[in-house]
CSV table of C-alpha atoms in Angstrom, one decimal:
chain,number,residue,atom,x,y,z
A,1,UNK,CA,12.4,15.2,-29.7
A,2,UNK,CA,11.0,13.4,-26.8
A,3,UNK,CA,13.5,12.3,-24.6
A,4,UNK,CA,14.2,9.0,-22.0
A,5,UNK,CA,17.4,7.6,-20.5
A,6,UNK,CA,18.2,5.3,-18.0
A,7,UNK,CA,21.2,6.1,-15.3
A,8,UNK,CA,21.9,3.2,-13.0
A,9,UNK,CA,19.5,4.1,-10.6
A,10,UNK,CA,17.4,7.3,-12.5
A,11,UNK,CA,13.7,6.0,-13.5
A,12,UNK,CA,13.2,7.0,-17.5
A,13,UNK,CA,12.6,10.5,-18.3
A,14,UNK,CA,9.7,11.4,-20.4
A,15,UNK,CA,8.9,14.6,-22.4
A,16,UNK,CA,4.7,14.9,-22.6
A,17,UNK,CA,5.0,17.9,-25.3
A,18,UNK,CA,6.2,15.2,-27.5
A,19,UNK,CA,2.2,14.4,-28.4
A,20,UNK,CA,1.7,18.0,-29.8
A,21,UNK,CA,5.0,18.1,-31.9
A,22,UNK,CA,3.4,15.4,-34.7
A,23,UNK,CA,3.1,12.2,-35.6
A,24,UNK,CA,6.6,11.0,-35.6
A,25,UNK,CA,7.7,12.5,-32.5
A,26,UNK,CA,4.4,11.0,-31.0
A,27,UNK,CA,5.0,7.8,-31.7
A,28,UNK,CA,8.3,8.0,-30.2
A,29,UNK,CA,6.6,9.3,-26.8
A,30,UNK,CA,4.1,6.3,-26.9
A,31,UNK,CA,7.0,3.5,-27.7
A,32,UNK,CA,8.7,5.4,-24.4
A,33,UNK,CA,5.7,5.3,-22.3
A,34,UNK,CA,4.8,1.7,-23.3
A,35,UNK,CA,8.3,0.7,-22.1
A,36,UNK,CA,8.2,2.9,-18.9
A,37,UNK,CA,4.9,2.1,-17.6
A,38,UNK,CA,5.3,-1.9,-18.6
A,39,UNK,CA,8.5,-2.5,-16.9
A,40,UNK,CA,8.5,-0.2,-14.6
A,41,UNK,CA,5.6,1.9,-13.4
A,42,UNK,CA,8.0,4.8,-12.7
A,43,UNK,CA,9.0,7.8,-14.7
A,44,UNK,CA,10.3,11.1,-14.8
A,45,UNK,CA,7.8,13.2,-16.6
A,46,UNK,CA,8.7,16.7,-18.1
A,47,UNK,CA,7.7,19.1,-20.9
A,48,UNK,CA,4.5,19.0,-18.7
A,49,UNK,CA,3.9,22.8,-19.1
A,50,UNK,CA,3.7,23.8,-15.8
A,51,UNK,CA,5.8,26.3,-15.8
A,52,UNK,CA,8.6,27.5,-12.5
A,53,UNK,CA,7.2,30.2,-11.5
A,54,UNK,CA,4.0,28.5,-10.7
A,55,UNK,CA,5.7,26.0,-8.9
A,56,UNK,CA,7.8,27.9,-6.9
A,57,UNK,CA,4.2,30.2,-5.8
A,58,UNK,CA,3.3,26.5,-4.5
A,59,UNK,CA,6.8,26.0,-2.9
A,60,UNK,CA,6.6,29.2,-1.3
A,61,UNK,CA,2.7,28.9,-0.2
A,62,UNK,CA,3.8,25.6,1.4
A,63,UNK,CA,6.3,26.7,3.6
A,64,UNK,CA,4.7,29.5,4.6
A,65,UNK,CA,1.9,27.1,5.9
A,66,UNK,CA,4.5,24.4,7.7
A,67,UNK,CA,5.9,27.7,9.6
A,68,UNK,CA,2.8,28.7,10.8
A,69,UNK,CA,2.3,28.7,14.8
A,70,UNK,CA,1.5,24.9,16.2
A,71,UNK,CA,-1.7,26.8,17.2
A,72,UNK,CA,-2.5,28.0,13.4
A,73,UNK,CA,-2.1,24.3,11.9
A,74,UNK,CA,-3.8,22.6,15.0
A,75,UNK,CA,-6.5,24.6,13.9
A,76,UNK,CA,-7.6,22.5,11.3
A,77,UNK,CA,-6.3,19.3,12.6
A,78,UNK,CA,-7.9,16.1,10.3
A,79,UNK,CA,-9.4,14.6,13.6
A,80,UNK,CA,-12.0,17.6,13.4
A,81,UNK,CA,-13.2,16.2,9.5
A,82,UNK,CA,-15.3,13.0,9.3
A,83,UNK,CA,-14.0,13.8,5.3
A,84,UNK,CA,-10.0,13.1,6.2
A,85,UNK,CA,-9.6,16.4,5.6
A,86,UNK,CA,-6.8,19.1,7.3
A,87,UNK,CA,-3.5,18.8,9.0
A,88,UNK,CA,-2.3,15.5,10.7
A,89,UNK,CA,0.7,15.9,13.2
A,90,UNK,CA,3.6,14.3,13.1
A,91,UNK,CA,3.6,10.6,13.5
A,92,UNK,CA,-0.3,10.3,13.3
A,93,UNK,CA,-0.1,8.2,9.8
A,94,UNK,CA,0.2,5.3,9.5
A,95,UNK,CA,1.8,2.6,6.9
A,96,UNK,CA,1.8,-0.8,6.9
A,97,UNK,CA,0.8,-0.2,10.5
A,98,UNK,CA,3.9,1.5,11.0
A,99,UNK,CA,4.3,5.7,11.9
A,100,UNK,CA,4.6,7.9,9.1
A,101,UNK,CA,7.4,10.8,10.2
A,102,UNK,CA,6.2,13.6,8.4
A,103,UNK,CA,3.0,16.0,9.0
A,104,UNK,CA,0.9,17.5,6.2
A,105,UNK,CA,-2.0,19.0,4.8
A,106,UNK,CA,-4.8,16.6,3.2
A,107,UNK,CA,-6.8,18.8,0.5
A,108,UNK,CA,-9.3,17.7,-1.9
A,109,UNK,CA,-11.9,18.8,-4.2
A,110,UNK,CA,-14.0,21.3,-2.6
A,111,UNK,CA,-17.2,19.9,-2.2
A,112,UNK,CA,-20.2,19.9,0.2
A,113,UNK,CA,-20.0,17.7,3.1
A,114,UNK,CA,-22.1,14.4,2.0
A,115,UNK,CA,-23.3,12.2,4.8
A,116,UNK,CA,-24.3,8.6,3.4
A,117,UNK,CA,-27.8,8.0,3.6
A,118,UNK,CA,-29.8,4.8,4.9
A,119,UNK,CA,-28.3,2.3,2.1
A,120,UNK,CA,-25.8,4.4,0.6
A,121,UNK,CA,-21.9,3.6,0.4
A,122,UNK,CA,-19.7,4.8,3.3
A,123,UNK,CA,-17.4,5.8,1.2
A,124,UNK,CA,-19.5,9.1,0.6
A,125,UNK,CA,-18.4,10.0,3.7
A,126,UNK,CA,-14.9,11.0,2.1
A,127,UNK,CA,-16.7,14.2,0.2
A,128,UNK,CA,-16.7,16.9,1.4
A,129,UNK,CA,-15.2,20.6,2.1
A,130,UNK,CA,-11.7,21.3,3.1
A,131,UNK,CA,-10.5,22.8,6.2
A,132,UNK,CA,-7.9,25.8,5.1
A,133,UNK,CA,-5.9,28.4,7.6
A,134,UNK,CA,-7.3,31.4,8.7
A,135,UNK,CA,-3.5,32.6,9.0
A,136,UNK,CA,-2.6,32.0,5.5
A,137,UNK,CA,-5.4,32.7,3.5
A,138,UNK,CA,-3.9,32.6,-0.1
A,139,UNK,CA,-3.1,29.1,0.7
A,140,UNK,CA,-6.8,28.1,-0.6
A,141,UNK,CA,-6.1,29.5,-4.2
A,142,UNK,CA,-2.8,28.0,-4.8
A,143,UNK,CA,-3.8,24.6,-3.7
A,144,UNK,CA,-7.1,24.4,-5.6
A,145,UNK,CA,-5.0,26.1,-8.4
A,146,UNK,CA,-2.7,23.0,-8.5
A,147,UNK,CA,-5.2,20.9,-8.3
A,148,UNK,CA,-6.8,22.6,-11.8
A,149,UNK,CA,-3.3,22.8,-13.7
A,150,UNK,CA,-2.1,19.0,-12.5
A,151,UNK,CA,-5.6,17.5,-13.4
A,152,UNK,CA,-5.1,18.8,-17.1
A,153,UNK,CA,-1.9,17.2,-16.7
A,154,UNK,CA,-2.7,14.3,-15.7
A,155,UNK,CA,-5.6,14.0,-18.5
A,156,UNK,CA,-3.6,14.6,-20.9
A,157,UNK,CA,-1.0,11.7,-19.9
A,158,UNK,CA,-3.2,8.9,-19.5
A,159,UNK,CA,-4.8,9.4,-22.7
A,160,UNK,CA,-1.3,9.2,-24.3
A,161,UNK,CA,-0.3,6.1,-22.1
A,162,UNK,CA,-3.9,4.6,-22.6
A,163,UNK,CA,-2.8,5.1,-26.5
A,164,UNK,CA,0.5,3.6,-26.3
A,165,UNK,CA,-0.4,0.7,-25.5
A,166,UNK,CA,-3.0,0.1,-28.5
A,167,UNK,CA,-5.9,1.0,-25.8
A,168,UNK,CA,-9.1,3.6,-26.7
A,169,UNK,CA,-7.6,7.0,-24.8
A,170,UNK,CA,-10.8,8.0,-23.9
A,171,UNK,CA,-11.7,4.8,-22.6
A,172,UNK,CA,-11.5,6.1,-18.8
A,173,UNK,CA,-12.9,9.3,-19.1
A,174,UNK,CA,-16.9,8.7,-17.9
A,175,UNK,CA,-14.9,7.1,-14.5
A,176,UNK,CA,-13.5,11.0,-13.9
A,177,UNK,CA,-15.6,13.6,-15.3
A,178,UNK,CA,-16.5,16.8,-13.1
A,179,UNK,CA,-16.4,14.4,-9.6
A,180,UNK,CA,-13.3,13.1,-10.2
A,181,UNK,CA,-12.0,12.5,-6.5
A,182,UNK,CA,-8.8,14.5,-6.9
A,183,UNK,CA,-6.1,14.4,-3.7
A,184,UNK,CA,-3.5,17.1,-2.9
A,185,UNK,CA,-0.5,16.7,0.0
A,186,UNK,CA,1.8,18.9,1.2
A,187,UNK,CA,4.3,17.3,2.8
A,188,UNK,CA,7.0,17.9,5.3
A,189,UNK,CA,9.4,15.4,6.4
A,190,UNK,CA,11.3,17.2,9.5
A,191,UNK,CA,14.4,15.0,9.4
A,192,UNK,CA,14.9,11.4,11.3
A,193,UNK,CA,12.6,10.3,14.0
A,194,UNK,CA,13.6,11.0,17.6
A,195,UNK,CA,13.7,7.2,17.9
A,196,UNK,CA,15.9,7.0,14.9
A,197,UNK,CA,13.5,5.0,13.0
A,198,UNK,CA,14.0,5.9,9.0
A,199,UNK,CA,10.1,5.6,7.8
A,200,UNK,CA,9.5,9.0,5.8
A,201,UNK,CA,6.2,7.0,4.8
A,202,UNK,CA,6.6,3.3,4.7
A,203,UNK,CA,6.6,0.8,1.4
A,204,UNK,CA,3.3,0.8,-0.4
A,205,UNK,CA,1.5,0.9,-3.5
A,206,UNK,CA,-1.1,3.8,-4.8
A,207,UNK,CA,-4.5,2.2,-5.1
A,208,UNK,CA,-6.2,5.1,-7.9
A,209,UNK,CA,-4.7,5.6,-11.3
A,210,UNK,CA,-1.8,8.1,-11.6
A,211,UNK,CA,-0.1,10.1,-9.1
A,212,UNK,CA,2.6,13.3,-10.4
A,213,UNK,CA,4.9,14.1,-7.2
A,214,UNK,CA,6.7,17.2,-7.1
A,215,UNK,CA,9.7,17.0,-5.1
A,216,UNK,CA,12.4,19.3,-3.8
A,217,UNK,CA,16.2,18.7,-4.3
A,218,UNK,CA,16.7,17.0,-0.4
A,219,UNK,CA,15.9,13.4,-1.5
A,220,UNK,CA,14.7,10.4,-0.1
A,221,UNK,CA,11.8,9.0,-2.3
A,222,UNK,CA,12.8,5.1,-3.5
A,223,UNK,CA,11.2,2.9,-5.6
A,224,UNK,CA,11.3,-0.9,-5.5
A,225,UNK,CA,13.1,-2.6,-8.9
A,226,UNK,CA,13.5,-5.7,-10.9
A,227,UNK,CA,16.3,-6.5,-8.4
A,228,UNK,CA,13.8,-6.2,-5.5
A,229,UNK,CA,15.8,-3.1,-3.8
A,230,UNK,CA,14.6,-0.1,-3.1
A,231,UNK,CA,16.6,2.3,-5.6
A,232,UNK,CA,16.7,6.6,-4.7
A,233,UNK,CA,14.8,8.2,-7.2
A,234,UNK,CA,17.5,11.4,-8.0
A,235,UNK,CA,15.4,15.0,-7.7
A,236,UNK,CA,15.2,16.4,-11.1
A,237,UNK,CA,14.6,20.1,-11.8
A,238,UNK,CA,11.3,20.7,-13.3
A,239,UNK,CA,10.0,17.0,-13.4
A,240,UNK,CA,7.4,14.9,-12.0
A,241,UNK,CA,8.0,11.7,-10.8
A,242,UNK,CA,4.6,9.7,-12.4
A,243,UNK,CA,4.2,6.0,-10.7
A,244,UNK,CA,1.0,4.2,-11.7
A,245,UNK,CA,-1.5,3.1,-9.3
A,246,UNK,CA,-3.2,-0.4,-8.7
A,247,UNK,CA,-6.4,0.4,-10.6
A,248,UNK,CA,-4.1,0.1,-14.0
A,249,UNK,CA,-2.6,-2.9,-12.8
A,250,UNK,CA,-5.6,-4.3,-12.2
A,251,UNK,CA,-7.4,-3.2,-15.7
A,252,UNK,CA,-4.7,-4.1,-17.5
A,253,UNK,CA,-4.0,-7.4,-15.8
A,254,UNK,CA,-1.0,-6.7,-14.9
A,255,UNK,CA,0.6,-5.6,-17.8
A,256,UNK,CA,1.2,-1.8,-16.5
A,257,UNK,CA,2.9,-2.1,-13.1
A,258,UNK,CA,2.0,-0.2,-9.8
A,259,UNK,CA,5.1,-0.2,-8.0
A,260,UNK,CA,6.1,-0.4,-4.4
A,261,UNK,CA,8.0,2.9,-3.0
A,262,UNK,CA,9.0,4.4,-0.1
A,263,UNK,CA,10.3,7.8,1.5
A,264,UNK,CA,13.1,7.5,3.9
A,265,UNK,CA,13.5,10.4,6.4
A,266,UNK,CA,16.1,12.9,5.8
A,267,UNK,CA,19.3,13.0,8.2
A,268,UNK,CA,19.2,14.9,11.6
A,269,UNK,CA,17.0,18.3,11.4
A,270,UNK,CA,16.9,18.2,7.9
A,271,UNK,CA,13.7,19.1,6.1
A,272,UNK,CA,12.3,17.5,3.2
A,273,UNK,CA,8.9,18.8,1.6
A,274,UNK,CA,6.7,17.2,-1.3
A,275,UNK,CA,3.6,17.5,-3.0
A,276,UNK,CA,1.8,14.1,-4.3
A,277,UNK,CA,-1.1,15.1,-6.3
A,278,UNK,CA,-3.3,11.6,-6.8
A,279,UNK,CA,-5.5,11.7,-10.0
A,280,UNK,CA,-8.5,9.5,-9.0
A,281,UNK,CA,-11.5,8.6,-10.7
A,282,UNK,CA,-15.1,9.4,-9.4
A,283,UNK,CA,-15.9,7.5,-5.7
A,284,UNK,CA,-18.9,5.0,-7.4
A,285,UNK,CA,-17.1,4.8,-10.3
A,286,UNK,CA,-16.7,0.9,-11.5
A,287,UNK,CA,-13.4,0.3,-13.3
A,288,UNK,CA,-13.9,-2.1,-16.2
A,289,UNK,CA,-11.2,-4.1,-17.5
A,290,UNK,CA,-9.4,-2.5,-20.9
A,291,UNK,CA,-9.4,-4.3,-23.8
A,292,UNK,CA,-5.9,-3.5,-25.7
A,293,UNK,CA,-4.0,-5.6,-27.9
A,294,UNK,CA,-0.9,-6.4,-25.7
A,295,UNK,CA,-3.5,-8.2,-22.5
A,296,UNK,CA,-2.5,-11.7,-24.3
A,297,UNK,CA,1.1,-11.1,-22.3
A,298,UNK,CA,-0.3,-9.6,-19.6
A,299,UNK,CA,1.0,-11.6,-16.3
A,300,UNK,CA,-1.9,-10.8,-13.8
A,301,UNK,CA,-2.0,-8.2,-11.4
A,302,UNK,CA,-0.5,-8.6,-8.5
A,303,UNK,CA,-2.1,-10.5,-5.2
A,304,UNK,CA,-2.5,-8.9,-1.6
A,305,UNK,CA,-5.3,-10.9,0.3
A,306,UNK,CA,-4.9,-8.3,3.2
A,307,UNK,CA,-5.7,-5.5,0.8
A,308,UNK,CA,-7.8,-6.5,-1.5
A,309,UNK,CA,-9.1,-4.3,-4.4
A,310,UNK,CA,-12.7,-3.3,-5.6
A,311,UNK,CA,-13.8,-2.2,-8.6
A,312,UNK,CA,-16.1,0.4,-6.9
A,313,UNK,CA,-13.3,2.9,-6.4
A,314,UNK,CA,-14.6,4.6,-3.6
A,315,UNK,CA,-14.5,1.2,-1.3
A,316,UNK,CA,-10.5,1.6,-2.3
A,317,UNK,CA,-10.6,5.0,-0.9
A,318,UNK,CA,-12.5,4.5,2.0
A,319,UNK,CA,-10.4,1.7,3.4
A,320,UNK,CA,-7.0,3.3,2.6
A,321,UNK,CA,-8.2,6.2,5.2
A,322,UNK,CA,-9.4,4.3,7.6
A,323,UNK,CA,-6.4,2.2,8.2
A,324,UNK,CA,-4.0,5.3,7.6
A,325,UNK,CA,-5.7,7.9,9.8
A,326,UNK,CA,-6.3,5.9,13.1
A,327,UNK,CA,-7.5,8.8,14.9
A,328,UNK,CA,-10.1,10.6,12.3
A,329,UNK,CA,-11.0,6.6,11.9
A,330,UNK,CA,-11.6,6.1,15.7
A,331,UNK,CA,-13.7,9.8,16.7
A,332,UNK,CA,-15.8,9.6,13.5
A,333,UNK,CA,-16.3,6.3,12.0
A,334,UNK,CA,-16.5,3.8,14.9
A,335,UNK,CA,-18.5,1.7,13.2
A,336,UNK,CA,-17.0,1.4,10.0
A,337,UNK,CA,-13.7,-0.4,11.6
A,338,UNK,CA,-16.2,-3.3,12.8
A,339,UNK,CA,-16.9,-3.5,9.0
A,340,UNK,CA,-13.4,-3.2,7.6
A,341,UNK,CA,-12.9,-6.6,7.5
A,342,UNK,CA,-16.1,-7.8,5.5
A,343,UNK,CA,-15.6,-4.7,3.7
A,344,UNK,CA,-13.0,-6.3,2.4
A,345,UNK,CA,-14.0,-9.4,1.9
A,346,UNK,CA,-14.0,-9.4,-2.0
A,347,UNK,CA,-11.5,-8.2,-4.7
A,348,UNK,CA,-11.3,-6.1,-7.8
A,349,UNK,CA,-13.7,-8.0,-10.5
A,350,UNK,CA,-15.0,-7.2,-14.0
């Protein structure tokens, strides 16, 4: 039987297997993902299939790549990829203008490197190959591996959340297809800032469609609630925490809620590590509003007129990294920050 609870500050929990187990324990799993996605945009997702030792091969793939020499990770520093791409350092994020204390390893489809032609979006800029260690060469297979198994996940859930809520489930699908811009991190958060500052990664929304984070048991992710406080999201063993991304709140008028969250650092020297994995829909795909039978109570999506939304997704994408990775932005696309602002001169439309 599918399962969801709420405890004080736990987001719901969510068992996925519940869509193969029949038509009563189905509908159960869609009333629990209509209520979780609606008034929340949180959850804890289990009975995903992917099994433990998979995820600890990840957990161990990832450490061995954050323990690697300075020399090994500088390597394949980001600044070297006009794709955001590869390693960025400690600090060299930023949120809300603010540092990001953690470093971590940017990895996407693998792709050929696409250069916009005379006309084109800029956004094509952001295909393109991934930069990998020559020091830890099974690190390629169990990232791209991931990528695979969380992508069937990830399928699989928003057709079921698509369905709870009286929508088509397949009414997304052309938008991902086989160039579906997927996004992997692994994350490290070495403890608190030398500064003491507390920003793991600061408050912010993700602008694509659904993101499944795998944590460890350290702590420190917090998501924003009815009360307006930031609330710590408790690890739990063998879930993902699922938040929704703007594109939903925007196609469903608000309805289904992206939700503001935030890392804070761990204490002292402690170490923290994560791994977002960001199910995105093609770069020139246009989202179209959906059509479902609750959009009469939809509220409208929420506002930002200093980060507006497109309904090109790859115009999301493109401005995301160019305000989060100063440095790639500054050595590579120049001329793209003079554009930023009329870039984003227009918002999400139908």
């Amino acid at each position: 039987m599918a399962s969801m609870s709420y405890v004080s500050s736990q987001l719901p929990i969510i068992d996925l297997s519940a869509a193969d187990r029949g038509p009563e324990a189905r509908s159960r799993l869609h009333a629990q993902l209509h209520s979780a996605a609606h008034g929340v945009g949180f959850f804890q997702l289990v009975g995903h299939g992917v099994t433990d030792p998979e995820t600890a091969a990840l957990n161990d793939t990832m450490r061995a790549f954050f323990r690697l020499p300075d020399a090994d990770r500088l390597a394949i520093d980001n600044v070297n990829s006009p794709h955001f791409r590869g390693y960025t350092r400690i600090g060299d994020e930023r949120t809300g203008g603010s540092r990001d204390w953690r470093d971590q390893l940017d990895i996407g489809a693998e792709r050929p490197a696409r250069v916009p032609g005379p006309g084109e979006p800029a956004y094509w800029w952001l295909e393109g190959p991934n930069q990998w260690p020559a020091a830890l060469p099974g690190l390629r297979a169990a990232a791209l591996n991931w990528i695979d198994r969380l992508s069937a996940v990830a399928e699989k859930l928003l057709h079921e959340l698509l369905a709870a809520i009286g929508a088509p489930q397949d009414f997304y699908d052309d938008v991902f297809g086989d160039r579906a811009h997927l996004h992997l991190k692994l994350v490290r958060y070495p403890g608190s800032a030398d500064d003491g500052t507390g920003q793991g990664v600061g408050a912010h929304k993700d602008y694509g469609f659904l993101t499944l984070l795998h944590q460890d048991t350290v702590g420190g992710l917090q998501v924003q609630r009815e009360d307006g406080r930031f609330h710590d999201v408790p690890p739990l063993a063998g879930a993902f925490v699922v938040n929704l991304g703007e594109l939903l709140e925007v196609a469903t008028n608000g309805y289904l809620l992206a939700t503001n969250h935030r890392v804070v650092s761990p204490p002292g020297a402690t170490e923290r590590f994560s791994v977002p994995f960001f199910y995105n829909p093609r770069l020139d795909a246009h989202i179209e509003p959906l059509s479902f039978p609750y959009a009469a109570h939809a509220p409208g999506a929420t506002a930002d007129p200093a980060n507006p939304l497109f309904a090109e997704y790859g115009r999301n994408e493109l401005k995301g990294k160019l305000r989060a990775h100063p440095l790639v932005a500054a050595r590579h696309h120049a001329d793209l920050l003079l554009t930023e602002r009329p870039l984003a001169g227009a918002a999400l439309t139908s």
